[in-house]
Amino acid sequence: MTPAAAPDRTQRRIFADLTPLRTSLDYRRLWIGSTVSWLGQAMTALAISLQVYDITGSSFSVGLVGLFSLVPLVTFGLYGGAIADTVDRRMLGLYSSLGAAGLSSALAAAALLGYHRVWFLYAVVALQAVCGALSGPARSAMIPRLLPPGQLPAANALNSVTMTSGMMAGPMLGGLIVGWWGYQAAYLIDVVTFSAALYAMWRLPSMRPDRADGTRGRASVVDGLRFLGTRPNIRMTFFSDMAAMVLAQPKALFPAIAVLWYGGDAKTVGLLVAAPAVGALLGGLFSGWQGRVRRHGLAILVAVAAWGLAIAVFGLTRNLWLGLFFLALAGCADTISMVFRTTMLQAATPDDMRGRLQGVFIVVVAGGPRLGDFLAGTAADLTSPAVAITGGGLACVAVLALLALRWRAFARYDARSPQA
């Protein structure tokens, strides 16, 4: 081993493994394009919320933005996956990205022309969600075709860095740009950033689903759900995530506990919201060790249990910085869980089913936290925020333990011989 090789291997043990970016030019283009465009989309999301509030002066109207995004995302998530298992995924990703870029162009044109109508913004948000529901399954199903199985954990860790850094930096930049140059500037920048994603998609090879029987035809959502019903390990990835996101999701209580526990204000709420994102980003940046893990099911169980325990302890804290630490720890655990859940979904699923199961993944990821917000808010009203948060974290661990006992093979899942 050369002296230069030793530090490089040590860095891979600690920091995110960049091997997928070095070995696959197509994946590198796709990752860079996604990173740039995700930043622009996060800027646009904040700008829309600000513009809705500017028009209506109503926080309720701003809250409806999330609803107009969630319903199409959940509704079209399954169908987007079925389409991704029917057509050329490259073209589906390209056309859906073109559609999203066109919607950002419409936002910019409306802002430049002084057309400020809240119904127009809601309609654009809903159509953006449709584009996301179509492109998401296609993009995820492409990655196993671009990289060998051993590089999938590293690729998914890099994708988590893209999403988390975009969610952190995008709103900050969006707020500055709107304040300096107006809504139209944020929307125009988003249009420009889409060029990176479009170029990456354009340069990809054709990616039609690889059917085992060699035939082509329409992929059925029902067939995808029926296939999922016969694959306990894949189902467990969804069940474990639902246990975390539904039972131990404290985000809806942040405004209340910022005042009741810490005597804070809106800035304190911002810190509470940012802490899990910071932890998630660190989990992605320091992910070099994940490529050496073979027991992916066991890793998911440990990570989800760590999320639940961190949330439970957070519910007992009354020191702000200690609370932020446990929220960051939970965010890091969530990223680790996401990396292995996504990798298992990609590796243990036949190519002609990947789109549909990724559609289910989108529904779970989008719908779980919203259901968790409702459950946490209801439990807090009936008892107290502390009981809702700590009880939810402990319930997450308890349900996870029951699931692990019911499907014991999940903990023995080995990435070297993936079995769904």
Coordinates of C-alpha atoms in Angstrom, one line a residue:
M1 CA 0.0 0.0 0.0
T2 CA 1.4 3.4 -1.0
P3 CA 1.6 6.2 1.6
A4 CA -1.0 8.1 -0.4
A5 CA -3.5 5.2 -0.4
A6 CA -3.6 4.8 3.4
P7 CA -5.0 8.3 4.2
D8 CA -7.5 7.8 1.3
R9 CA -8.8 4.6 2.8
T10 CA -8.9 6.1 6.3
Q11 CA -11.0 9.1 4.9
R12 CA -13.4 6.7 3.4
R13 CA -13.9 5.0 6.7
I14 CA -14.9 8.3 8.3
F15 CA -16.2 10.6 5.6
A16 CA -18.8 10.0 2.9
D17 CA -17.5 7.5 0.3
L18 CA -17.1 9.3 -3.0
T19 CA -16.4 6.2 -5.0
P20 CA -19.8 6.3 -6.9
L21 CA -18.8 9.8 -8.1
R22 CA -15.4 8.6 -9.3
T23 CA -16.5 5.4 -11.0
S24 CA -19.7 6.4 -12.9
L25 CA -19.8 9.5 -15.0
D26 CA -23.5 9.2 -15.5
Y27 CA -24.1 9.0 -11.7
R28 CA -21.8 12.0 -11.1
R29 CA -23.8 14.1 -13.6
L30 CA -27.1 13.0 -12.0
W31 CA -25.9 13.7 -8.5
I32 CA -24.5 17.2 -9.4
G33 CA -27.7 18.0 -11.3
S34 CA -29.9 16.9 -8.5
T35 CA -27.8 18.8 -5.9
V36 CA -28.1 22.1 -7.9
S37 CA -31.7 21.7 -8.8
W38 CA -32.7 20.6 -5.3
L39 CA -31.2 23.9 -4.0
G40 CA -33.3 25.9 -6.4
Q41 CA -36.5 24.0 -5.5
A42 CA -35.9 24.6 -1.8
M43 CA -35.6 28.3 -2.6
T44 CA -38.8 28.3 -4.6
A45 CA -40.7 26.4 -1.8
L46 CA -39.8 29.2 0.7
A47 CA -40.5 31.9 -1.8
I48 CA -44.0 30.5 -2.4
S49 CA -44.8 30.4 1.3
L50 CA -43.6 34.0 1.7
Q51 CA -45.6 35.1 -1.3
V52 CA -48.8 33.4 0.0
Y53 CA -48.4 35.1 3.3
D54 CA -47.7 38.4 1.6
I55 CA -51.0 38.1 -0.3
T56 CA -53.2 36.7 2.4
G57 CA -51.6 37.7 5.7
S58 CA -52.8 34.3 7.0
S59 CA -50.7 31.5 8.5
F60 CA -53.5 29.1 7.7
S61 CA -53.2 30.0 4.0
V62 CA -49.5 29.2 4.3
G63 CA -50.3 25.9 5.9
L64 CA -52.5 25.0 3.0
V65 CA -49.4 25.1 0.7
G66 CA -48.2 21.9 2.4
L67 CA -51.6 20.3 1.9
F68 CA -51.7 21.2 -1.8
S69 CA -48.3 19.5 -2.1
L70 CA -49.0 16.5 0.0
V71 CA -52.2 15.3 -1.6
P72 CA -50.9 15.0 -5.2
L73 CA -47.6 13.6 -4.0
V74 CA -49.4 10.8 -2.1
T75 CA -52.0 10.3 -4.8
F76 CA -49.7 10.2 -7.8
G77 CA -46.8 8.5 -5.9
L78 CA -48.0 5.0 -6.6
Y79 CA -49.0 5.8 -10.2
G80 CA -45.7 7.5 -10.8
G81 CA -43.9 4.3 -9.8
A82 CA -46.1 2.3 -12.1
I83 CA -45.3 4.6 -15.0
A84 CA -41.6 4.3 -14.1
D85 CA -41.9 0.5 -14.5
T86 CA -43.5 0.9 -17.9
V87 CA -41.6 3.6 -19.9
D88 CA -38.0 4.7 -20.5
R89 CA -37.1 6.1 -17.0
R90 CA -34.7 8.5 -18.6
M91 CA -37.4 10.1 -20.7
L92 CA -39.8 10.1 -17.7
G93 CA -37.2 11.9 -15.6
L94 CA -36.4 14.3 -18.4
Y95 CA -40.0 15.3 -19.1
S96 CA -41.0 15.6 -15.5
S97 CA -38.0 17.8 -14.9
L98 CA -39.0 19.9 -17.9
G99 CA -42.5 20.2 -16.5
A100 CA -41.1 21.4 -13.1
A101 CA -38.8 23.9 -14.8
G102 CA -41.8 25.2 -16.8
L103 CA -43.8 25.7 -13.6
S104 CA -40.9 27.7 -12.1
S105 CA -40.9 29.8 -15.3
A106 CA -44.6 30.4 -14.9
L107 CA -44.1 31.6 -11.3
A108 CA -41.3 33.9 -12.4
A109 CA -43.5 35.3 -15.3
A110 CA -46.4 35.9 -13.0
A111 CA -44.3 37.7 -10.4
L112 CA -42.7 39.9 -13.1
L113 CA -46.2 40.8 -14.5
G114 CA -47.5 41.6 -11.0
Y115 CA -50.0 38.7 -11.1
H116 CA -50.4 37.9 -7.4
R117 CA -53.2 35.3 -7.0
V118 CA -53.1 32.7 -4.2
W119 CA -55.1 30.2 -6.2
F120 CA -52.4 30.3 -8.9
L121 CA -49.7 29.6 -6.4
Y122 CA -51.7 26.6 -4.9
A123 CA -52.2 25.2 -8.4
V124 CA -48.5 25.5 -9.2
V125 CA -47.6 23.8 -5.9
A126 CA -49.9 20.9 -6.7
L127 CA -48.5 20.5 -10.2
Q128 CA -45.0 20.6 -8.9
A129 CA -45.9 17.7 -6.6
V130 CA -47.2 15.7 -9.5
C131 CA -43.9 16.3 -11.3
G132 CA -42.0 15.1 -8.2
A133 CA -44.2 12.0 -7.9
L134 CA -43.3 11.1 -11.5
S135 CA -39.6 11.9 -11.4
G136 CA -38.8 10.5 -7.9
P137 CA -39.4 6.8 -8.6
A138 CA -37.7 7.1 -12.0
R139 CA -34.6 8.7 -10.5
S140 CA -34.3 6.1 -7.7
A141 CA -34.8 3.2 -10.0
M142 CA -32.0 4.4 -12.3
I143 CA -29.3 4.3 -9.6
P144 CA -29.0 0.5 -9.4
R145 CA -28.5 0.5 -13.2
L146 CA -25.6 3.0 -12.9
L147 CA -23.7 1.5 -10.0
P148 CA -22.7 -2.0 -8.7
P149 CA -24.6 -3.2 -5.6
G150 CA -21.7 -2.6 -3.3
Q151 CA -21.7 1.1 -4.1
L152 CA -25.5 1.7 -3.4
P153 CA -25.1 2.6 0.3
A154 CA -22.5 5.2 -0.6
A155 CA -24.7 6.6 -3.3
N156 CA -27.7 6.8 -1.1
A157 CA -25.6 8.5 1.6
L158 CA -24.5 11.1 -1.0
N159 CA -28.1 11.6 -2.0
S160 CA -29.0 12.3 1.6
V161 CA -26.3 15.0 1.7
T162 CA -27.9 16.5 -1.4
M163 CA -31.4 16.6 0.2
T164 CA -30.3 17.8 3.6
S165 CA -28.0 20.5 2.4
G166 CA -30.6 21.7 0.0
M167 CA -33.2 21.9 2.8
M168 CA -30.8 23.8 5.0
A169 CA -29.2 26.2 2.5
G170 CA -32.1 26.6 0.1
P171 CA -34.5 28.4 2.5
M172 CA -31.7 30.7 3.8
L173 CA -30.7 31.7 0.3
G174 CA -34.3 32.0 -0.8
G175 CA -35.1 34.4 2.0
L176 CA -32.1 36.6 1.2
I177 CA -32.8 36.6 -2.6
V178 CA -36.5 37.5 -2.1
G179 CA -35.5 40.2 0.3
W180 CA -33.0 41.7 -2.1
W181 CA -34.5 41.2 -5.5
G182 CA -38.1 39.9 -5.1
Y183 CA -40.0 36.7 -5.7
Q184 CA -39.2 36.7 -9.4
A185 CA -35.5 36.5 -8.8
A186 CA -35.8 33.3 -6.6
Y187 CA -38.1 31.7 -9.3
L188 CA -35.7 32.6 -12.1
I189 CA -32.7 31.2 -10.3
D190 CA -34.7 28.0 -9.8
V191 CA -35.3 27.8 -13.6
V192 CA -31.6 28.2 -14.2
T193 CA -30.7 25.5 -11.7
F194 CA -33.0 23.0 -13.5
S195 CA -30.6 23.2 -16.4
A196 CA -28.1 21.0 -14.5
A197 CA -30.7 18.3 -13.9
L198 CA -32.0 18.4 -17.4
Y199 CA -28.4 18.1 -18.8
A200 CA -27.7 15.1 -16.6
M201 CA -30.9 13.4 -17.7
W202 CA -30.3 14.1 -21.3
R203 CA -26.8 12.5 -21.2
L204 CA -28.1 9.3 -19.6
P205 CA -28.5 6.1 -21.7
S206 CA -32.0 4.7 -22.3
M207 CA -33.3 3.0 -19.2
R208 CA -36.4 0.9 -20.0
P209 CA -37.4 -1.5 -17.2
D210 CA -35.6 -4.8 -17.4
R211 CA -38.4 -7.3 -17.3
A212 CA -37.6 -10.9 -16.4
D213 CA -39.8 -12.3 -19.2
G214 CA -38.4 -9.8 -21.7
T215 CA -41.9 -8.4 -22.5
R216 CA -43.1 -4.9 -22.5
G217 CA -46.4 -3.6 -21.3
R218 CA -48.2 -1.5 -18.8
A219 CA -47.1 -2.0 -15.2
S220 CA -50.0 -2.4 -12.7
V221 CA -50.1 -0.7 -9.3
V222 CA -52.0 -3.7 -8.0
D223 CA -49.3 -6.0 -9.1
G224 CA -46.7 -3.9 -7.3
L225 CA -48.7 -4.0 -4.1
R226 CA -49.3 -7.8 -4.5
F227 CA -45.5 -8.2 -5.0
L228 CA -44.9 -6.2 -1.8
G229 CA -47.2 -8.5 0.0
T230 CA -44.9 -11.4 -0.7
R231 CA -41.7 -9.7 0.4
P232 CA -41.5 -9.4 4.2
N233 CA -38.1 -7.8 4.3
I234 CA -39.1 -5.0 2.0
R235 CA -42.4 -4.5 4.0
M236 CA -40.3 -4.2 7.2
T237 CA -38.4 -1.3 5.7
F238 CA -41.7 0.5 5.4
F239 CA -43.1 -0.6 8.8
S240 CA -40.0 0.5 10.6
D241 CA -40.1 3.9 9.1
M242 CA -43.8 4.3 9.9
A243 CA -43.1 3.3 13.5
A244 CA -40.6 6.2 13.7
M245 CA -42.4 8.8 11.7
V246 CA -45.9 8.2 13.0
L247 CA -45.3 7.4 16.7
A248 CA -42.2 9.6 17.4
Q249 CA -42.6 12.8 15.3
P250 CA -42.4 15.9 17.6
K251 CA -42.1 18.6 14.9
A252 CA -45.7 19.8 15.4
L253 CA -45.0 20.5 19.0
F254 CA -41.9 22.6 18.5
P255 CA -43.8 26.0 18.7
A256 CA -45.4 25.0 22.0
I257 CA -42.3 23.6 23.7
A258 CA -40.1 26.5 22.6
V259 CA -42.2 28.7 24.9
L260 CA -43.2 26.2 27.6
W261 CA -39.9 24.5 28.1
Y262 CA -37.3 27.0 27.0
G263 CA -39.0 30.4 27.4
G264 CA -38.1 31.1 23.8
D265 CA -39.7 32.5 20.7
A266 CA -39.7 32.0 16.9
K267 CA -35.9 31.8 16.9
T268 CA -36.0 28.9 19.3
V269 CA -38.5 27.1 17.0
G270 CA -36.0 27.7 14.2
L271 CA -33.3 26.0 16.2
L272 CA -35.5 23.1 17.0
V273 CA -36.4 22.6 13.4
A274 CA -32.8 22.9 12.2
A275 CA -31.3 20.5 14.7
P276 CA -32.5 17.2 13.1
A277 CA -31.4 18.6 9.7
V278 CA -28.0 19.3 11.0
G279 CA -27.8 15.8 12.4
A280 CA -29.0 14.3 9.2
L281 CA -26.3 16.2 7.2
L282 CA -23.6 15.0 9.6
G283 CA -24.9 11.5 9.2
G284 CA -24.5 11.8 5.5
L285 CA -21.1 13.5 5.6
F286 CA -19.6 10.9 8.0
S287 CA -21.0 7.8 6.3
G288 CA -17.9 6.1 5.0
W289 CA -18.4 3.2 7.4
Q290 CA -21.8 2.3 6.0
G291 CA -20.4 0.6 2.9
R292 CA -18.8 -2.1 5.0
V293 CA -22.1 -3.0 6.8
R294 CA -23.7 -6.2 5.4
R295 CA -26.5 -6.7 7.9
H296 CA -28.7 -4.0 6.6
G297 CA -31.9 -5.1 8.4
L298 CA -30.1 -5.1 11.7
A299 CA -28.6 -1.6 10.9
I300 CA -32.2 -0.3 10.2
L301 CA -33.5 -1.7 13.5
V302 CA -30.6 -0.1 15.5
A303 CA -31.0 3.2 13.7
V304 CA -34.8 3.4 14.2
A305 CA -34.4 2.4 17.8
A306 CA -31.8 5.1 18.2
W307 CA -34.3 7.6 16.7
G308 CA -37.0 6.6 19.2
L309 CA -34.7 6.7 22.2
A310 CA -33.3 10.1 21.2
I311 CA -36.8 11.5 20.8
A312 CA -37.8 10.0 24.2
V313 CA -34.9 11.6 26.0
F314 CA -35.5 14.9 24.2
G315 CA -39.0 14.8 25.8
L316 CA -37.4 14.7 29.2
T317 CA -34.9 17.6 28.7
R318 CA -35.5 21.2 29.7
N319 CA -32.1 22.5 28.7
L320 CA -32.2 23.9 25.1
W321 CA -28.7 22.9 24.0
L322 CA -29.1 19.4 25.4
G323 CA -32.5 19.1 23.6
L324 CA -30.9 20.3 20.4
F325 CA -28.2 17.6 20.8
F326 CA -30.7 14.8 21.1
L327 CA -32.7 16.1 18.1
A328 CA -29.5 16.2 16.1
L329 CA -28.8 12.6 17.2
A330 CA -32.3 11.6 16.0
G331 CA -31.7 13.3 12.7
C332 CA -28.4 11.4 12.2
A333 CA -30.1 8.1 13.1
D334 CA -32.9 8.8 10.6
T335 CA -30.3 9.4 7.8
I336 CA -28.6 6.1 8.6
S337 CA -32.0 4.3 8.5
M338 CA -32.9 6.0 5.2
V339 CA -29.6 4.9 3.6
F340 CA -30.0 1.3 4.4
R341 CA -33.8 1.2 3.7
T342 CA -33.3 2.7 0.3
T343 CA -30.4 0.4 -0.5
M344 CA -32.4 -2.7 0.5
L345 CA -35.3 -1.5 -1.6
Q346 CA -33.0 -1.0 -4.6
A347 CA -31.0 -4.2 -4.2
A348 CA -33.7 -6.7 -3.2
T349 CA -36.3 -5.6 -5.8
P350 CA -36.4 -6.7 -9.4
D351 CA -35.7 -3.9 -11.9
D352 CA -39.2 -4.0 -13.3
M353 CA -40.7 -3.5 -9.8
R354 CA -38.4 -0.8 -8.5
G355 CA -40.5 2.1 -9.7
R356 CA -43.6 0.9 -8.1
L357 CA -42.0 0.1 -4.7
Q358 CA -40.3 3.5 -4.8
G359 CA -43.7 5.0 -5.3
V360 CA -44.8 3.2 -2.1
F361 CA -41.7 4.6 -0.5
I362 CA -42.7 8.2 -1.5
V363 CA -46.2 7.7 0.0
V364 CA -44.7 6.4 3.3
V365 CA -42.1 9.2 3.5
A366 CA -44.6 11.9 2.6
G367 CA -47.6 10.7 4.6
G368 CA -45.9 9.3 7.7
P369 CA -44.7 12.5 9.2
R370 CA -48.0 14.3 8.5
L371 CA -49.9 11.5 10.3
G372 CA -47.3 11.8 13.1
D373 CA -47.9 15.5 13.4
F374 CA -51.6 14.9 13.9
L375 CA -51.0 12.1 16.4
A376 CA -48.5 14.2 18.4
G377 CA -50.7 17.2 18.5
T378 CA -53.7 15.2 19.6
A379 CA -51.7 13.4 22.3
A380 CA -50.3 16.7 23.6
D381 CA -53.7 18.2 23.9
L382 CA -55.0 15.2 25.8
T383 CA -52.0 14.9 28.1
S384 CA -49.0 17.2 27.7
P385 CA -46.1 17.8 25.2
A386 CA -43.7 15.8 27.4
V387 CA -46.0 12.8 27.6
A388 CA -46.7 12.9 23.8
I389 CA -43.0 13.2 22.9
T390 CA -41.4 10.8 25.4
G391 CA -44.3 8.3 25.2
G392 CA -44.1 8.5 21.4
G393 CA -40.4 7.7 21.4
L394 CA -40.9 4.7 23.7
A395 CA -43.9 3.5 21.7
C396 CA -41.7 3.6 18.6
V397 CA -39.1 1.4 20.2
A398 CA -41.8 -1.0 21.6
V399 CA -43.5 -1.4 18.2
L400 CA -40.2 -1.8 16.5
A401 CA -39.3 -4.6 18.9
L402 CA -42.6 -6.4 18.2
L403 CA -42.0 -6.1 14.4
A404 CA -38.5 -7.5 14.8
L405 CA -39.9 -10.5 16.8
R406 CA -42.6 -11.0 14.2
W407 CA -40.2 -11.0 11.2
R408 CA -37.0 -12.3 12.7
A409 CA -35.4 -12.8 9.3
F410 CA -35.2 -9.1 8.8
A411 CA -32.3 -8.7 11.3
R412 CA -30.4 -11.5 9.4
Y413 CA -30.7 -9.8 6.0
D414 CA -27.3 -9.9 4.3
A415 CA -26.5 -7.5 1.5
R416 CA -24.2 -10.1 -0.1
S417 CA -27.3 -12.2 -1.0
P418 CA -30.3 -9.8 -0.9
Q419 CA -33.6 -11.4 -0.4
A420 CA -36.8 -9.3 -0.4

